[in-house]
Amino acid sequence: MGNAPAQADAEDRHSNLHWIWAIGIAAIAFAVRLVPVVRGGGLFGLGNYDDGVYYAGATGLVHGLLPYRDFLLLHPPGALLLLSPFAAAAQVTSDSYGFAAARIAWMLLGAANTLLIWRILRSIGLVAALFGALSYAVFYPAVYADHTTLLESPATTALLIAILLLEPLCKASTLSRGRAFAAGALLGLTVTIKIWGLVTVVIVLGWLLIIRRFRAALQVMIGSAAMAGLICLPFFAAAPTAMWHQLVRDQLVRHANQGVTLLARLDGIVGLGIVGRPHTTIAVVAVVGLLCAAALAWSYSEARLAVVLLFGQGAFLLITPTWFPHYAGFTAGPVALTVGAAIARVIALARARPARIAVAIAAASALLVYTSGWSDIRFGRPFPAQFQAPAASAPGCVTTDDATALVATNTLSRNISRGCRFIADLGGHSHDMAAASGRLVSRNKNKQFQRFALAQLNSGSVTILLRFRAGQGFSAKTTAVLDQWPLLARSGHYQVRQPVGSGQ
């Protein structure tokens, strides 16, 4: 009896030490996301277009503009609600500071996801938690999704918390009603962030039915539907037809990426984007390795949902018509969970202590080699400083083909207060127009979009051209019209011009 307090103290110190390790890995995760941005475009720089769209949409929302009714948004409204506190804070600071704060918050979400990976795998063992968390901390798809305000990062956070809430079902036949509804609500939240969350909900419900947890499945389904309805129904009530078209119709008939091979998608899913262009041999080895990791991880009941999600979400990524690098972030959480559990299983299978140490060293060395790829990676591009003056002095509206330009010049909120036409996603209108016409036509050849874009750019006293040019979003005719407008500033192919004439 006298040893009980001492034993309890030792266990507490052991637990605290484990959490110190976890927090240290989370700090690494934050640094891996921050450093490439700082040495690339910076917190105030240009990202990958979509991040600016979502932040601009949130700014419109805090000014009373509703997505679907007042401006086009090709995604559910969840991300705008998550970004709205930063957009609201920007009204007392500046658009650019609000956006920079949002980017840092997303990096912190990435660090939080690392802690969640640790917590989920801790039930398997310290080795699984350590390697799983480290894998997510440096995994290219995870870092890319977390480095700026993209949809995959908060969706991963919600999914990982849901997995943690459902974890007792790995050992028990029942789950408390509160945990089941909470897990369902979080899964429903993923649907409101990106419509792909429906795939995640279906996979989780299917897994619950397969393991015969019928009551939990019903409660999770109810929680998912309640959360999705709570967030989406007010926007649907304001503009039902427009919301349906933009969320469903426009996505179903969206023009597919040309030249994106199956190998390139597999390359992205397994995290080889860190090495640049796809390498067939390396990609095949990595895919086979991930499949072996899934087989090893399956031996742990705590990792089976992650394995099921990996295969289900991964299969969806292989068949979706469009592909961009951040899409691989959809499977980043399940991949890290699977890898962590698999390494733990390999080490457990090694009976002799020297063999276990050798396996651990080999796994750590492989992770270190992978991490070394971050030494020269940069995210984003600096916004040209010479564009600030003409934008700041513009007497009327500032227009652009990339909403991030309005954020960087602190003219986004100013435009709205001046009554300028608000467009968060200029390029997205081409998808909406093509879907409405029933013709799968590329943006360059979509005459309706070309007229629309010219009219929008010509509606301001200054226009900033960053994204589109001849053959890349704009037709030769549209580019010829833009080239006639007086040039106010230039940086590479980025331009600031003064619109003249009707622009038609």
mmCIF file of N, CA and C in Angstrom, residues 86-137:
data_model
loop_
_atom_site.group_PDB
_atom_site.id
_atom_site.type_symbol
_atom_site.label_atom_id
_atom_site.label_comp_id
_atom_site.label_asym_id
_atom_site.label_seq_id
_atom_site.Cartn_x
_atom_site.Cartn_y
_atom_site.Cartn_z
ATOM 1 N N PHE A 86 -11.922 36.164 -38.574
ATOM 2 C CA PHE A 86 -10.715 36.851 -39.047
ATOM 3 C C PHE A 86 -11.087 38.000 -39.984
ATOM 4 N N ALA A 87 -12.104 37.780 -40.818
ATOM 5 C CA ALA A 87 -12.575 38.841 -41.690
ATOM 6 C C ALA A 87 -13.194 39.977 -40.879
ATOM 7 N N ALA A 88 -13.871 39.633 -39.773
ATOM 8 C CA ALA A 88 -14.450 40.662 -38.907
ATOM 9 C C ALA A 88 -13.359 41.454 -38.209
ATOM 10 N N ALA A 89 -12.328 40.756 -37.728
ATOM 11 C CA ALA A 89 -11.202 41.446 -37.082
ATOM 12 C C ALA A 89 -10.501 42.366 -38.057
ATOM 13 N N ALA A 90 -10.503 41.986 -39.343
ATOM 14 C CA ALA A 90 -9.843 42.805 -40.360
ATOM 15 C C ALA A 90 -10.508 44.175 -40.519
ATOM 16 N N GLN A 91 -11.761 44.285 -40.090
ATOM 17 C CA GLN A 91 -12.458 45.570 -40.229
ATOM 18 C C GLN A 91 -11.909 46.634 -39.278
ATOM 19 N N VAL A 92 -11.181 46.204 -38.233
ATOM 20 C CA VAL A 92 -10.552 47.164 -37.333
ATOM 21 C C VAL A 92 -9.032 47.164 -37.499
ATOM 22 N N THR A 93 -8.524 46.304 -38.374
ATOM 23 C CA THR A 93 -7.089 46.319 -38.698
ATOM 24 C C THR A 93 -6.958 46.564 -40.193
ATOM 25 N N SER A 94 -6.845 45.499 -40.962
ATOM 26 C CA SER A 94 -6.802 45.603 -42.424
ATOM 27 C C SER A 94 -7.076 44.228 -42.999
ATOM 28 N N ASP A 95 -7.472 44.194 -44.264
ATOM 29 C CA ASP A 95 -7.743 42.923 -44.926
ATOM 30 C C ASP A 95 -6.531 42.003 -44.880
ATOM 31 N N SER A 96 -5.369 42.569 -45.132
ATOM 32 C CA SER A 96 -4.164 41.742 -45.208
ATOM 33 C C SER A 96 -3.798 41.159 -43.849
ATOM 34 N N TYR A 97 -3.976 41.911 -42.776
ATOM 35 C CA TYR A 97 -3.671 41.385 -41.442
ATOM 36 C C TYR A 97 -4.664 40.287 -41.048
ATOM 37 N N GLY A 98 -5.933 40.460 -41.415
ATOM 38 C CA GLY A 98 -6.910 39.423 -41.124
ATOM 39 C C GLY A 98 -6.588 38.131 -41.855
ATOM 40 N N PHE A 99 -6.156 38.261 -43.099
ATOM 41 C CA PHE A 99 -5.805 37.084 -43.890
ATOM 42 C C PHE A 99 -4.563 36.400 -43.330
ATOM 43 N N ALA A 100 -3.573 37.186 -42.948
ATOM 44 C CA ALA A 100 -2.354 36.619 -42.359
ATOM 45 C C ALA A 100 -2.677 35.870 -41.072
ATOM 46 N N ALA A 101 -3.556 36.450 -40.248
ATOM 47 C CA ALA A 101 -3.952 35.774 -39.004
ATOM 48 C C ALA A 101 -4.673 34.467 -39.305
ATOM 49 N N ALA A 102 -5.520 34.463 -40.335
ATOM 50 C CA ALA A 102 -6.229 33.241 -40.712
ATOM 51 C C ALA A 102 -5.242 32.171 -41.169
ATOM 52 N N ARG A 103 -4.236 32.568 -41.912
ATOM 53 C CA ARG A 103 -3.232 31.599 -42.358
ATOM 54 C C ARG A 103 -2.487 30.990 -41.169
ATOM 55 N N ILE A 104 -2.140 31.801 -40.212
ATOM 56 C CA ILE A 104 -1.474 31.272 -39.019
ATOM 57 C C ILE A 104 -2.403 30.322 -38.271
ATOM 58 N N ALA A 105 -3.685 30.681 -38.191
ATOM 59 C CA ALA A 105 -4.654 29.813 -37.511
ATOM 60 C C ALA A 105 -4.746 28.454 -38.206
ATOM 61 N N TRP A 106 -4.693 28.447 -39.525
ATOM 62 C CA TRP A 106 -4.730 27.175 -40.260
ATOM 63 C C TRP A 106 -3.473 26.347 -39.976
ATOM 64 N N MET A 107 -2.328 27.007 -39.857
ATOM 65 C CA MET A 107 -1.108 26.280 -39.489
ATOM 66 C C MET A 107 -1.234 25.682 -38.090
ATOM 67 N N LEU A 108 -1.856 26.428 -37.192
ATOM 68 C CA LEU A 108 -2.095 25.904 -35.849
ATOM 69 C C LEU A 108 -3.066 24.728 -35.884
ATOM 70 N N LEU A 109 -4.022 24.767 -36.811
ATOM 71 C CA LEU A 109 -4.899 23.609 -36.995
ATOM 72 C C LEU A 109 -4.085 22.382 -37.394
ATOM 73 N N GLY A 110 -3.089 22.604 -38.255
ATOM 74 C CA GLY A 110 -2.207 21.503 -38.638
ATOM 75 C C GLY A 110 -1.471 20.936 -37.437
ATOM 76 N N ALA A 111 -0.998 21.818 -36.553
ATOM 77 C CA ALA A 111 -0.337 21.358 -35.326
ATOM 78 C C ALA A 111 -1.327 20.611 -34.437
ATOM 79 N N ALA A 112 -2.566 21.113 -34.356
ATOM 80 C CA ALA A 112 -3.594 20.440 -33.561
ATOM 81 C C ALA A 112 -3.914 19.062 -34.143
ATOM 82 N N ASN A 113 -3.929 18.960 -35.464
ATOM 83 C CA ASN A 113 -4.168 17.661 -36.093
ATOM 84 C C ASN A 113 -3.074 16.665 -35.715
ATOM 85 N N THR A 114 -1.851 17.163 -35.595
ATOM 86 C CA THR A 114 -0.749 16.304 -35.172
ATOM 87 C C THR A 114 -1.005 15.759 -33.764
ATOM 88 N N LEU A 115 -1.463 16.613 -32.862
ATOM 89 C CA LEU A 115 -1.794 16.170 -31.505
ATOM 90 C C LEU A 115 -2.940 15.161 -31.507
ATOM 91 N N LEU A 116 -3.899 15.360 -32.390
ATOM 92 C CA LEU A 116 -5.024 14.424 -32.472
ATOM 93 C C LEU A 116 -4.559 13.058 -32.980
ATOM 94 N N ILE A 117 -3.663 13.072 -33.961
ATOM 95 C CA ILE A 117 -3.082 11.808 -34.443
ATOM 96 C C ILE A 117 -2.396 11.094 -33.272
ATOM 97 N N TRP A 118 -1.624 11.847 -32.503
ATOM 98 C CA TRP A 118 -0.944 11.293 -31.330
ATOM 99 C C TRP A 118 -1.957 10.674 -30.362
ATOM 100 N N ARG A 119 -3.000 11.427 -30.067
ATOM 101 C CA ARG A 119 -3.979 10.964 -29.077
ATOM 102 C C ARG A 119 -4.705 9.711 -29.556
ATOM 103 N N ILE A 120 -5.058 9.649 -30.820
ATOM 104 C CA ILE A 120 -5.761 8.478 -31.343
ATOM 105 C C ILE A 120 -4.881 7.234 -31.271
ATOM 106 N N LEU A 121 -3.611 7.374 -31.653
ATOM 107 C CA LEU A 121 -2.701 6.228 -31.702
ATOM 108 C C LEU A 121 -2.104 5.886 -30.346
ATOM 109 N N ARG A 122 -2.271 6.766 -29.367
ATOM 110 C CA ARG A 122 -1.697 6.495 -28.042
ATOM 111 C C ARG A 122 -2.300 5.236 -27.435
ATOM 112 N N SER A 123 -3.531 4.901 -27.808
ATOM 113 C CA SER A 123 -4.144 3.684 -27.279
ATOM 114 C C SER A 123 -3.455 2.432 -27.806
ATOM 115 N N ILE A 124 -2.774 2.547 -28.945
ATOM 116 C CA ILE A 124 -1.997 1.422 -29.466
ATOM 117 C C ILE A 124 -0.655 1.333 -28.771
ATOM 118 N N GLY A 125 -0.036 2.506 -28.564
ATOM 119 C CA GLY A 125 1.260 2.528 -27.905
ATOM 120 C C GLY A 125 2.040 3.776 -28.246
ATOM 121 N N LEU A 126 3.083 4.011 -27.513
ATOM 122 C CA LEU A 126 3.898 5.203 -27.709
ATOM 123 C C LEU A 126 4.535 5.229 -29.089
ATOM 124 N N VAL A 127 5.006 4.096 -29.558
ATOM 125 C CA VAL A 127 5.664 4.037 -30.864
ATOM 126 C C VAL A 127 4.698 4.457 -31.969
ATOM 127 N N ALA A 128 3.481 3.928 -31.937
ATOM 128 C CA ALA A 128 2.485 4.286 -32.946
ATOM 129 C C ALA A 128 2.179 5.777 -32.897
ATOM 130 N N ALA A 129 2.003 6.310 -31.684
ATOM 131 C CA ALA A 129 1.701 7.738 -31.536
ATOM 132 C C ALA A 129 2.845 8.594 -32.044
ATOM 133 N N LEU A 130 4.066 8.207 -31.714
ATOM 134 C CA LEU A 130 5.238 8.987 -32.100
ATOM 135 C C LEU A 130 5.393 9.037 -33.613
ATOM 136 N N PHE A 131 5.371 7.874 -34.263
ATOM 137 C CA PHE A 131 5.580 7.848 -35.711
ATOM 138 C C PHE A 131 4.375 8.374 -36.481
ATOM 139 N N GLY A 132 3.172 8.152 -35.974
ATOM 140 C CA GLY A 132 1.994 8.692 -36.640
ATOM 141 C C GLY A 132 1.973 10.213 -36.612
ATOM 142 N N ALA A 133 2.262 10.781 -35.437
ATOM 143 C CA ALA A 133 2.265 12.244 -35.310
ATOM 144 C C ALA A 133 3.380 12.862 -36.145
ATOM 145 N N LEU A 134 4.560 12.267 -36.110
ATOM 146 C CA LEU A 134 5.667 12.786 -36.917
ATOM 147 C C LEU A 134 5.357 12.692 -38.407
ATOM 148 N N SER A 135 4.712 11.601 -38.802
ATOM 149 C CA SER A 135 4.358 11.438 -40.214
ATOM 150 C C SER A 135 3.435 12.557 -40.663
ATOM 151 N N TYR A 136 2.408 12.851 -39.864
ATOM 152 C CA TYR A 136 1.501 13.930 -40.252
ATOM 153 C C TYR A 136 2.220 15.284 -40.223
ATOM 154 N N ALA A 137 3.115 15.467 -39.273
ATOM 155 C CA ALA A 137 3.800 16.753 -39.120
ATOM 156 C C ALA A 137 4.565 17.148 -40.382
#
